């Protein structure tokens, strides 16, 4: 009798385990929703990405928690606003730029970054935060990796001149002081060297971002430096397919996150995609990304797990990094899960990228920790059509660590409102800013603007601030903001200069001694 019960229990647990679907998360970089065929683009060919929407649901109002990669990815992985995890930028640096810095997602959350206190401690490494296998970049892809542009001159076009001027003026001033007898030649030389060293170091650092940042890891091993961007998508696909085959061989459900560097600049594609699209290099990148997605989807089918896999496609932020403006935070969102989500469905209800963590928890039956607040909500009932309204009433849109807008989806009716308290400082007569619209120099509106984004998605006609609608809705929103702010606990920021600055002592050099000969290629593919 006892044996039978045990057997039954064993059988049940096997069936339950079988039932848990695989999770496949596909993340593009910096791709706006308007780039995709299924979102209305007619110039770029994206049949494979489009097919996810055709086989599942397309989210037309899918929003990220931030308009730059580090905070938005932190939110995607944790299901929490970046202000809760220390991942909200507080100043001009809005991404965790140097892989060898102390900054990274706290171990209590998920991955991002590498070391925390000491060289080699790997405290922020993905394998220390729940993943079993890792192949990819520890930091971000940068313009500098393409050898055509430099990040620094995009932020400050006259940077070299400014640095040399500061250095020159100070040197002349020191020289004059020496001439007038304030100090001796030896003192002058010592001060000159003391002053020149940090200037030269700053120049060297900013002029060699590729040397400092372009590193590719397989698990804990640095396997490539600098990263060969052309062909990287193909290698990602190879690793992804191998991981999937390995996982399906064991029969255990898997979670695979495919996070491509496309469409972040520098955009480099493999030979077979160069010059193939009608849209130049950007289009070539889109087509290569689309091919990669197609290969992974084909891999699911070949492994026989297509029907038991939930696929989610998104981009880490929009095409424009406009803080809380929809161009920066509205992204493609498509979910496919055969037998659960009706093919070809669409919802215009607002959803958050942060909803994915609660969604995974729901479909796998793995409960979320109860010791913290989750901002994402399980969107499964909306995806299946069981409910027709967003699970979110209020959505808070941050630029860095400052709240710039709030979205409000009332419990009835069909409208969504957006209440804007700060606007980006645009270039005169343009809809763009210098570089990526700083959060710190945003314009604070004396009277916040309210838009009906259902009928006015372009936010062109604010609601009359004297109207009853304005008063009623802004009151509700202000109350929600107070509640939201009171739910935030103090947290150590990962964006202090102490955390962000590169730790030169940790800087590896795979085949030589830094900064010479730091050059090697992933042996698995070379
Ligand atoms: C399609 O996307 C490309 C790349 O972002 C863009 O240049 C083009 O204007 C878009 N076309 C349409 C019709 O939206
Ligand atoms: C797949 O399994 C093989 C054999 O165990 C292992 O060497 C390889 O690293 C695994 N690859 C991935 C991507 O998990
Ligand atoms: C290391 O550098 C040497 C000399 O430049 C080169 O011949 C060798 O192939 C490099 N090794 C690797 C693993 O890339």
Coordinates of C-alpha atoms and ligand atoms in Angstrom, one line a residue:
X1 CA 0.0 0.0 0.0
X2 CA 2.7 2.4 1.0
X3 CA 4.6 1.6 -2.1
X4 CA 1.6 2.3 -4.3
X5 CA 1.1 5.7 -2.7
X6 CA 4.7 6.6 -3.2
X7 CA 4.6 5.5 -6.8
X8 CA 1.5 7.6 -7.4
X9 CA 3.1 10.6 -5.8
X10 CA 6.1 10.1 -8.0
X11 CA 4.0 9.8 -11.1
X12 CA 2.1 13.0 -10.2
X13 CA 5.3 14.9 -9.6
X14 CA 6.6 13.7 -13.0
X15 CA 3.4 14.8 -14.8
X16 CA 3.6 18.1 -13.0
X17 CA 7.2 18.7 -13.9
X18 CA 6.3 17.7 -17.5
X19 CA 3.5 20.2 -17.5
X20 CA 5.7 23.2 -16.6
X21 CA 6.4 24.8 -19.9
X22 CA 9.8 25.9 -21.2
X23 CA 10.4 29.6 -21.2
X24 CA 12.1 31.3 -24.1
X25 CA 12.8 35.0 -23.7
X26 CA 14.0 36.9 -26.8
X27 CA 15.4 40.4 -26.2
X28 CA 16.4 42.8 -28.9
X29 CA 18.5 45.9 -28.0
X30 CA 17.3 49.5 -28.6
X31 CA 14.7 48.3 -31.1
X32 CA 11.6 50.5 -31.4
X33 CA 8.2 48.9 -32.0
X34 CA 7.9 50.7 -35.3
X35 CA 10.8 48.6 -36.8
X36 CA 8.7 45.4 -37.0
X37 CA 6.4 44.3 -39.8
X38 CA 3.7 43.2 -37.4
X39 CA 3.7 46.7 -35.9
X40 CA 3.1 48.3 -39.3
X41 CA 6.6 48.6 -40.8
X42 CA 6.6 48.0 -44.5
X43 CA 10.2 48.5 -45.3
X44 CA 12.0 46.1 -43.1
X45 CA 11.5 42.3 -43.6
X46 CA 10.9 40.7 -40.2
X47 CA 8.8 37.5 -41.0
X48 CA 10.2 35.4 -38.1
X49 CA 9.6 38.0 -35.5
X50 CA 6.2 38.8 -36.9
X51 CA 5.3 35.1 -36.7
X52 CA 5.5 35.2 -32.9
X53 CA 2.7 37.7 -33.0
X54 CA 0.8 35.7 -35.6
X55 CA 1.0 32.6 -33.5
X56 CA 0.3 34.4 -30.2
X57 CA -0.6 37.8 -28.9
X58 CA 0.7 41.2 -29.9
X59 CA 0.9 43.8 -27.1
X60 CA 0.6 47.2 -28.7
X61 CA 1.1 49.2 -25.4
X62 CA 4.0 47.3 -23.9
X63 CA 6.2 49.5 -21.7
X64 CA 9.6 49.2 -20.2
X65 CA 10.6 50.6 -16.8
X66 CA 13.3 52.8 -18.2
X67 CA 14.5 54.2 -21.6
X68 CA 18.1 53.0 -21.2
X69 CA 19.4 49.5 -21.0
X70 CA 20.8 48.9 -17.5
X71 CA 17.7 50.0 -15.5
X72 CA 15.3 48.5 -18.0
X73 CA 17.0 45.1 -18.1
X74 CA 17.3 45.2 -14.3
X75 CA 13.5 45.6 -14.2
X76 CA 12.9 42.9 -16.8
X77 CA 14.9 40.4 -14.8
X78 CA 13.5 41.3 -11.4
X79 CA 9.9 42.3 -12.0
X80 CA 10.6 45.4 -9.9
X81 CA 11.1 49.1 -10.5
X82 CA 14.9 49.9 -10.7
X83 CA 14.4 52.3 -7.8
X84 CA 13.8 49.3 -5.6
X85 CA 17.0 47.5 -6.6
X86 CA 19.5 50.3 -6.6
X87 CA 19.6 50.1 -10.4
X88 CA 18.0 53.6 -11.1
X89 CA 20.6 56.0 -12.4
X90 CA 20.9 59.2 -10.3
X91 CA 23.0 61.4 -12.5
X92 CA 24.4 61.8 -16.1
X93 CA 25.6 58.1 -16.2
X94 CA 22.5 56.2 -17.1
X95 CA 24.1 52.8 -17.9
X96 CA 26.6 50.6 -16.2
X97 CA 29.4 51.3 -18.7
X98 CA 32.5 49.5 -17.5
X99 CA 32.4 45.8 -17.0
X100 CA 35.1 45.9 -14.5
X101 CA 33.4 48.2 -12.0
X102 CA 31.7 47.5 -8.7
X103 CA 28.3 48.2 -10.1
X104 CA 25.8 45.4 -10.8
X105 CA 22.5 44.0 -9.9
X106 CA 22.5 43.0 -6.1
X107 CA 22.9 39.3 -5.6
X108 CA 19.5 39.2 -3.9
X109 CA 18.0 39.9 -7.4
X110 CA 19.3 38.6 -10.7
X111 CA 22.3 39.1 -13.0
X112 CA 24.2 42.1 -14.5
X113 CA 27.7 43.3 -13.9
X114 CA 30.6 41.1 -12.8
X115 CA 32.6 41.7 -9.6
X116 CA 31.5 43.6 -6.5
X117 CA 34.3 43.9 -3.9
X118 CA 37.3 42.2 -5.3
X119 CA 38.8 41.1 -8.6
X120 CA 37.4 37.7 -9.4
X121 CA 34.6 37.6 -6.8
X122 CA 32.0 37.3 -9.6
X123 CA 29.3 38.5 -7.1
X124 CA 27.2 40.0 -9.9
X125 CA 27.9 37.3 -12.5
X126 CA 24.8 35.6 -14.0
X127 CA 26.0 32.2 -12.7
X128 CA 25.9 33.6 -9.1
X129 CA 22.3 34.8 -9.7
X130 CA 20.4 31.7 -10.7
X131 CA 21.6 30.9 -14.3
X132 CA 23.3 27.6 -15.1
X133 CA 25.0 28.6 -18.3
X134 CA 26.2 32.0 -19.6
X135 CA 27.5 33.1 -23.0
X136 CA 27.6 36.8 -23.7
X137 CA 28.5 40.3 -22.8
X138 CA 29.0 41.4 -19.2
X139 CA 28.4 45.0 -20.2
X140 CA 26.9 46.8 -23.2
X141 CA 27.8 47.0 -26.9
X142 CA 29.3 50.4 -27.6
X143 CA 29.7 52.6 -30.7
X144 CA 33.4 52.3 -30.1
X145 CA 33.4 48.5 -30.9
X146 CA 32.6 49.4 -34.5
X147 CA 35.8 51.6 -34.9
X148 CA 33.8 54.4 -36.5
X149 CA 32.3 56.5 -33.6
X150 CA 33.2 57.1 -30.0
X151 CA 30.7 57.2 -27.3
X152 CA 32.5 60.2 -25.7
X153 CA 32.3 62.4 -28.8
X154 CA 28.6 61.5 -29.2
X155 CA 28.0 62.8 -25.7
X156 CA 30.4 65.7 -25.9
X157 CA 31.3 66.4 -29.6
X158 CA 34.3 68.7 -28.6
X159 CA 35.6 66.5 -25.9
X160 CA 39.2 66.2 -27.1
X161 CA 39.5 69.9 -27.6
X162 CA 38.0 70.6 -24.2
X163 CA 40.3 68.2 -22.4
X164 CA 43.4 69.6 -24.2
X165 CA 42.3 73.2 -23.4
X166 CA 41.9 72.4 -19.7
X167 CA 45.2 70.8 -19.6
X168 CA 46.9 73.5 -21.6
X169 CA 45.5 76.5 -19.7
X170 CA 46.4 74.9 -16.3
X171 CA 49.9 74.1 -17.5
X172 CA 50.5 77.7 -18.7
X173 CA 49.1 79.0 -15.4
X174 CA 51.6 76.8 -13.5
X175 CA 54.4 77.9 -15.7
X176 CA 53.6 81.6 -15.2
X177 CA 53.5 81.0 -11.4
X178 CA 57.0 79.5 -11.6
X179 CA 58.2 82.4 -13.8
X180 CA 57.0 84.9 -11.2
X181 CA 58.9 83.0 -8.6
X182 CA 56.0 81.4 -6.7
X183 CA 57.8 78.0 -6.9
X184 CA 60.9 76.4 -8.3
X185 CA 61.3 74.4 -11.6
X186 CA 61.3 71.1 -9.7
X187 CA 58.0 72.0 -8.0
X188 CA 56.6 73.0 -11.4
X189 CA 57.7 69.7 -13.0
X190 CA 56.2 67.7 -10.1
X191 CA 52.9 69.6 -10.3
X192 CA 52.9 69.3 -14.1
X193 CA 53.2 65.5 -13.9
X194 CA 50.7 65.2 -11.1
X195 CA 48.2 67.2 -13.3
X196 CA 49.0 65.5 -16.6
X197 CA 48.7 61.9 -15.3
X198 CA 44.9 62.0 -14.6
X199 CA 44.3 64.0 -17.7
X200 CA 46.2 61.5 -19.8
X201 CA 44.4 58.6 -18.0
X202 CA 41.0 60.1 -18.7
X203 CA 42.0 60.5 -22.4
X204 CA 43.3 57.0 -22.6
X205 CA 40.2 55.5 -21.0
X206 CA 37.7 57.3 -23.1
X207 CA 39.7 56.8 -26.3
X208 CA 40.0 53.0 -25.7
X209 CA 36.6 52.0 -24.6
X210 CA 36.9 48.8 -26.7
X211 CA 40.0 47.8 -24.9
X212 CA 38.3 48.3 -21.5
X213 CA 34.8 47.1 -22.3
X214 CA 34.7 44.7 -25.2
X215 CA 34.8 41.3 -23.5
X216 CA 32.8 38.1 -24.1
X217 CA 32.4 35.4 -21.5
X218 CA 31.5 31.8 -21.5
X219 CA 30.4 31.1 -17.9
X220 CA 33.3 32.5 -15.8
X221 CA 35.8 32.4 -18.6
X222 CA 36.8 35.4 -20.6
X223 CA 36.8 33.8 -24.1
X224 CA 37.1 36.7 -26.4
X225 CA 38.6 40.2 -26.4
X226 CA 37.8 42.4 -28.2
X227 CA 34.4 40.9 -29.3
X228 CA 34.2 40.1 -33.0
X229 CA 30.8 41.6 -33.6
X230 CA 30.4 40.3 -37.1
X231 CA 29.1 36.7 -36.7
X232 CA 28.2 37.2 -33.0
X233 CA 24.5 36.7 -33.7
X234 CA 25.4 33.3 -35.4
X235 CA 27.4 32.3 -32.3
X236 CA 24.6 33.3 -30.0
X237 CA 22.3 31.1 -32.1
X238 CA 24.7 28.2 -32.0
X239 CA 25.0 28.4 -28.2
X240 CA 21.3 28.9 -27.7
X241 CA 20.5 25.8 -29.8
X242 CA 23.1 23.7 -28.0
X243 CA 21.7 24.8 -24.7
X244 CA 18.2 23.9 -25.8
X245 CA 19.3 20.4 -27.1
X246 CA 21.2 19.8 -23.8
X247 CA 18.2 20.8 -21.8
X248 CA 15.6 18.8 -23.8
X249 CA 17.9 15.7 -23.5
X250 CA 17.5 15.8 -19.8
X251 CA 13.8 16.2 -20.1
X252 CA 13.8 19.1 -17.6
X253 CA 12.0 22.3 -18.5
X254 CA 14.4 25.1 -19.4
X255 CA 14.5 28.9 -19.3
X256 CA 16.5 30.4 -22.0
X257 CA 17.2 34.1 -22.4
X258 CA 18.5 35.1 -25.8
X259 CA 19.6 38.7 -25.5
X260 CA 21.1 40.0 -28.8
X261 CA 23.3 43.0 -29.2
X262 CA 21.2 44.1 -32.3
X263 CA 20.0 46.9 -32.8
X264 CA 22.4 48.7 -30.5
X265 CA 25.2 50.5 -32.4
X266 CA 27.8 49.4 -33.4
X267 CA 25.8 47.2 -35.8
X268 CA 27.9 44.6 -37.5
X269 CA 26.5 41.7 -39.4
X270 CA 27.9 38.5 -40.8
X271 CA 29.0 38.6 -44.5
X272 CA 25.8 37.0 -45.8
X273 CA 23.7 39.8 -44.4
X274 CA 25.9 42.8 -45.5
X275 CA 24.2 45.0 -48.1
X276 CA 21.2 42.8 -48.4
X277 CA 18.4 45.0 -47.0
X278 CA 17.0 48.1 -48.7
X279 CA 17.7 50.0 -45.5
X280 CA 21.5 50.0 -45.3
X281 CA 23.3 48.7 -42.2
X282 CA 20.4 49.1 -39.9
X283 CA 18.2 47.0 -42.2
X284 CA 20.9 44.4 -42.5
X285 CA 21.0 44.2 -38.7
X286 CA 17.2 43.8 -38.6
X287 CA 17.3 41.0 -41.1
X288 CA 20.1 39.2 -39.3
X289 CA 18.2 39.5 -36.0
X290 CA 15.1 38.2 -37.7
X291 CA 17.1 35.3 -39.1
X292 CA 18.5 34.5 -35.6
X293 CA 15.0 34.5 -34.1
X294 CA 13.9 32.2 -36.9
X295 CA 16.7 29.8 -36.2
X296 CA 15.9 29.6 -32.5
X297 CA 12.2 29.1 -33.2
X298 CA 13.2 26.3 -35.7
X299 CA 15.3 24.8 -32.9
X300 CA 12.3 24.6 -30.6
X301 CA 10.4 22.8 -33.3
X302 CA 13.3 20.4 -34.0
X303 CA 13.6 19.6 -30.3
X304 CA 9.9 18.8 -30.3
X305 CA 9.1 21.3 -27.5
X306 CA 7.4 24.0 -29.5
X307 CA 4.0 23.2 -28.1
X308 CA 5.2 23.3 -24.6
X309 CA 7.2 26.5 -24.7
X310 CA 6.1 30.0 -23.8
X311 CA 7.9 32.5 -26.0
X312 CA 8.2 36.1 -25.2
X313 CA 9.8 38.7 -27.5
X314 CA 10.7 42.2 -26.5
X315 CA 13.3 45.0 -26.8
X316 CA 15.1 46.5 -23.8
X317 CA 14.0 50.0 -24.6
X318 CA 12.5 52.0 -27.4
X319 CA 14.2 53.7 -30.4
X320 CA 14.6 57.0 -28.5
X321 CA 16.0 57.3 -25.0
X322 CA 13.5 60.0 -24.0
X323 CA 13.1 59.3 -20.3
X324 CA 9.4 58.9 -19.7
X325 CA 8.3 59.7 -23.2
X326 CA 6.7 56.8 -25.0
X327 CA 9.3 56.7 -27.8
X328 CA 11.8 55.6 -25.2
X329 CA 9.7 53.2 -23.2
X330 CA 7.2 51.7 -25.6
X331 CA 8.6 48.5 -27.1
X332 CA 7.4 45.5 -29.0
X333 CA 5.9 42.8 -26.9
X334 CA 4.7 39.4 -28.3
X335 CA 3.9 36.2 -26.4
X336 CA 3.3 32.8 -27.9
X337 CA 2.1 29.7 -26.0
X338 CA 0.3 27.2 -28.2
X339 CA -2.9 25.9 -26.7
X340 CA -3.1 28.8 -24.2
X341 CA -2.9 32.0 -26.2
X342 CA -5.1 32.4 -29.2
X343 CA -3.1 32.9 -32.4
X344 CA -3.4 36.3 -33.9
X345 CA -4.7 38.0 -30.8
X346 CA -4.0 41.7 -30.0
X347 CA -4.4 43.8 -26.9
X348 CA -4.1 47.6 -26.7
X349 CA -4.2 47.4 -22.9
X350 CA -1.0 48.8 -21.2
X351 CA 1.4 46.1 -20.0
X352 CA 4.8 46.2 -18.4
X353 CA 7.9 44.4 -19.3
X354 CA 8.2 43.7 -15.5
X355 CA 5.0 41.6 -15.8
X356 CA 7.2 38.8 -17.2
X357 CA 8.6 37.6 -13.8
X358 CA 5.1 37.1 -12.3
X359 CA 4.0 35.5 -15.6
X360 CA 6.8 33.0 -15.4
X361 CA 6.0 32.3 -11.8
X362 CA 2.4 31.7 -12.7
X363 CA 3.0 29.4 -15.6
X364 CA 5.7 27.3 -14.0
X365 CA 4.0 27.2 -10.6
X366 CA 7.2 28.5 -8.9
X367 CA 6.2 31.0 -6.2
X368 CA 7.9 34.4 -6.0
X369 CA 9.7 35.3 -2.8
X370 CA 7.4 37.1 -0.4
X371 CA 10.0 39.3 1.2
X372 CA 9.9 42.0 -1.4
X373 CA 7.4 44.0 -3.5
X374 CA 6.9 43.1 -7.1
X375 CA 5.7 45.8 -9.5
X376 CA 5.0 43.4 -12.4
X377 CA 1.6 41.7 -12.5
X378 CA 0.7 38.3 -13.9
X379 CA -0.6 39.2 -17.3
X380 CA -1.7 35.7 -18.3
X381 CA -5.4 36.3 -17.8
X382 CA -5.1 39.3 -20.2
X383 CA -3.1 37.2 -22.7
X384 CA -5.7 34.4 -22.8
X385 CA -8.6 36.9 -23.0
X386 CA -10.0 35.8 -19.7
X387 CA -9.9 39.4 -18.7
X388 CA -9.9 42.3 -21.2
X389 CA -8.4 45.0 -19.0
X390 CA -4.8 45.7 -18.0
X391 CA -4.0 44.4 -14.5
X392 CA -2.2 47.7 -13.9
X393 CA -4.1 50.7 -12.7
X394 CA -1.1 53.0 -12.2
X395 CA 2.2 52.7 -14.0
X396 CA 5.1 54.9 -12.9
X397 CA 7.5 56.2 -15.6
X398 CA 10.9 57.1 -14.3
X399 CA 13.8 58.9 -15.9
X400 CA 16.8 57.8 -13.9
X401 CA 15.6 57.9 -10.3
X402 CA 13.1 60.7 -10.8
X403 CA 9.4 60.1 -11.5
X404 CA 8.6 62.0 -14.8
X405 CA 5.1 60.6 -15.7
X406 CA 2.3 58.3 -14.5
X407 CA 0.0 56.2 -16.6
X408 CA -3.5 55.6 -15.3
X409 CA -5.8 53.0 -16.6
X410 CA -9.1 53.4 -14.7
X411 CA -11.1 50.3 -13.8
X412 CA -13.8 51.1 -16.3
X413 CA -14.1 52.6 -19.7
X414 CA -11.5 52.2 -22.4
X415 CA -9.2 55.2 -21.9
X416 CA -5.7 55.3 -20.6
X417 CA -4.4 58.6 -19.2
X418 CA -0.8 59.8 -19.0
X419 CA 0.1 62.5 -16.5
X420 CA 3.4 64.2 -17.4
X421 CA 5.4 66.2 -14.8
X422 CA 8.7 66.5 -16.6
X423 CA 9.6 66.8 -20.3
X424 CA 12.9 66.2 -22.0
X425 CA 14.8 69.3 -23.0
X426 CA 14.6 69.2 -26.8
X427 CA 16.8 70.9 -29.3
X428 CA 15.2 74.1 -30.6
X429 CA 12.6 73.2 -33.2
X430 CA 13.3 69.5 -33.1
X431 CA 11.8 66.4 -31.5
X432 CA 15.2 65.1 -30.4
X433 CA 17.7 66.1 -27.6
X434 CA 21.4 66.3 -27.6
X435 CA 22.6 62.7 -27.3
X436 CA 20.0 60.7 -25.3
X437 CA 17.9 63.3 -23.4
X438 CA 19.4 63.7 -20.0
X439 CA 17.1 63.1 -17.0
X440 CA 18.9 65.7 -14.9
X441 CA 18.3 68.7 -17.2
X442 CA 14.6 67.7 -18.0
X443 CA 12.1 70.6 -17.9
X444 CA 9.9 70.5 -14.8
X445 CA 6.4 71.5 -15.8
X446 CA 4.8 74.0 -13.4
X447 CA 1.4 72.6 -14.4
X448 CA 1.7 68.9 -15.2
X449 CA 0.2 67.8 -18.5
X450 CA -2.5 65.2 -18.8
X451 CA -3.1 63.3 -22.1
X452 CA -5.6 60.8 -23.2
X453 CA -3.1 58.4 -24.8
X454 CA -5.8 56.1 -26.1
X455 CA -6.9 58.8 -28.6
X456 CA -3.8 60.9 -28.5
X457 CA -0.8 58.5 -28.4
X458 CA 1.5 61.2 -29.8
X459 CA 0.8 63.4 -26.7
X460 CA 0.0 66.4 -28.8
X461 CA -3.2 67.8 -27.2
X462 CA -3.1 68.0 -23.4
X463 CA -6.4 68.1 -21.5
X464 CA -7.4 71.5 -20.4
X465 CA -5.9 72.0 -16.9
X466 CA -9.1 73.9 -15.8
X467 CA -11.4 71.1 -16.7
X468 CA -13.1 68.8 -14.1
X469 CA -11.5 65.8 -15.8
X470 CA -8.1 67.2 -15.3
X471 CA -8.7 67.9 -11.6
X472 CA -10.3 64.6 -10.8
X473 CA -7.7 62.5 -12.6
X474 CA -4.7 64.4 -11.3
X475 CA -6.0 64.1 -7.8
X476 CA -6.2 60.3 -8.1
X477 CA -2.8 60.2 -9.7
X478 CA -1.1 62.3 -7.0
X479 CA -2.6 60.1 -4.3
X480 CA -1.2 57.0 -6.1
X481 CA 2.2 58.7 -6.3
X482 CA 2.2 59.2 -2.6
X483 CA 1.3 55.5 -2.0
X484 CA 3.9 54.4 -4.5
X485 CA 6.7 56.5 -2.9
X486 CA 5.8 55.3 0.5
X487 CA 6.3 51.7 -0.7
X488 CA 10.0 52.4 -1.7
X489 CA 12.6 51.3 0.8
X490 CA 16.0 52.9 0.9
X491 CA 18.5 50.8 -1.1
X492 CA 22.2 51.1 -1.9
X493 CA 22.6 52.8 -5.3
X494 CA 24.6 50.9 -8.0
X495 CA 25.1 54.3 -9.8
X496 CA 27.4 56.1 -7.4
X497 CA 30.7 57.1 -8.9
X498 CA 32.4 54.7 -6.5
X499 CA 30.4 51.9 -8.0
X500 CA 30.5 53.0 -11.6
X501 CA 34.1 53.9 -12.1
X502 CA 36.3 51.3 -13.8
X503 CA 38.6 49.3 -11.5
X504 CA 41.8 49.2 -13.5
X505 CA 43.3 46.6 -11.2
X506 CA 40.5 44.2 -12.2
X507 CA 41.0 44.8 -15.9
X508 CA 41.9 41.5 -17.6
X509 CA 44.0 41.0 -20.7
X510 CA 43.5 37.7 -22.3
X511 CA 46.7 37.2 -24.2
X512 CA 49.4 39.7 -23.0
X513 CA 49.7 42.2 -20.3
X514 CA 47.4 45.2 -20.1
X515 CA 47.1 47.3 -22.3
X516 CA 49.2 45.3 -24.8
X517 CA 48.1 42.3 -26.8
X518 CA 44.6 42.0 -25.1
X519 CA 43.4 40.0 -28.1
X520 CA 42.0 36.6 -28.4
X521 CA 39.2 34.8 -30.1
X522 CA 36.6 32.3 -28.7
X523 CA 38.5 29.0 -29.3
X524 CA 35.1 27.2 -29.8
X525 CA 34.4 29.2 -32.9
X526 CA 37.9 30.3 -34.2
Ligands
LIG1 C1 10.6 50.8 -40.7 O1 11.8 50.8 -39.8 C2 12.9 51.5 -40.3 C3 14.0 51.3 -39.3 O2 13.7 51.9 -38.1 C4 12.5 53.0 -40.5 O3 13.6 53.7 -41.0 C5 11.3 53.1 -41.5 O4 10.9 54.4 -41.6 C6 10.2 52.2 -41.0 N1 9.1 52.2 -42.0 C7 7.9 52.4 -41.8 C8 6.9 52.4 -42.9 O5 7.4 52.6 -40.6
LIG2 C1 26.0 21.0 -23.7 O1 26.4 19.9 -23.1 C2 27.8 19.6 -23.4 C3 28.1 18.2 -22.8 O2 27.8 18.2 -21.4 C4 28.7 20.7 -22.7 O3 30.0 20.5 -22.9 C5 28.3 22.0 -23.3 O4 29.0 23.1 -22.7 C6 26.8 22.2 -23.2 N1 26.4 23.4 -23.9 C7 25.5 24.3 -23.5 C8 25.4 25.5 -24.3 O5 24.9 24.2 -22.5
LIG3 C1 48.2 35.5 -28.5 O1 49.1 36.4 -29.2 C2 50.0 35.8 -30.1 C3 50.9 36.9 -30.6 O2 50.3 38.0 -30.9 C4 49.3 35.1 -31.2 O3 50.1 34.5 -32.1 C5 48.3 34.0 -30.5 O4 47.5 33.4 -31.5 C6 47.4 34.7 -29.5 N1 46.7 33.6 -28.8 C7 45.4 33.6 -28.8 C8 44.8 32.5 -27.9 O5 44.6 34.4 -29.4

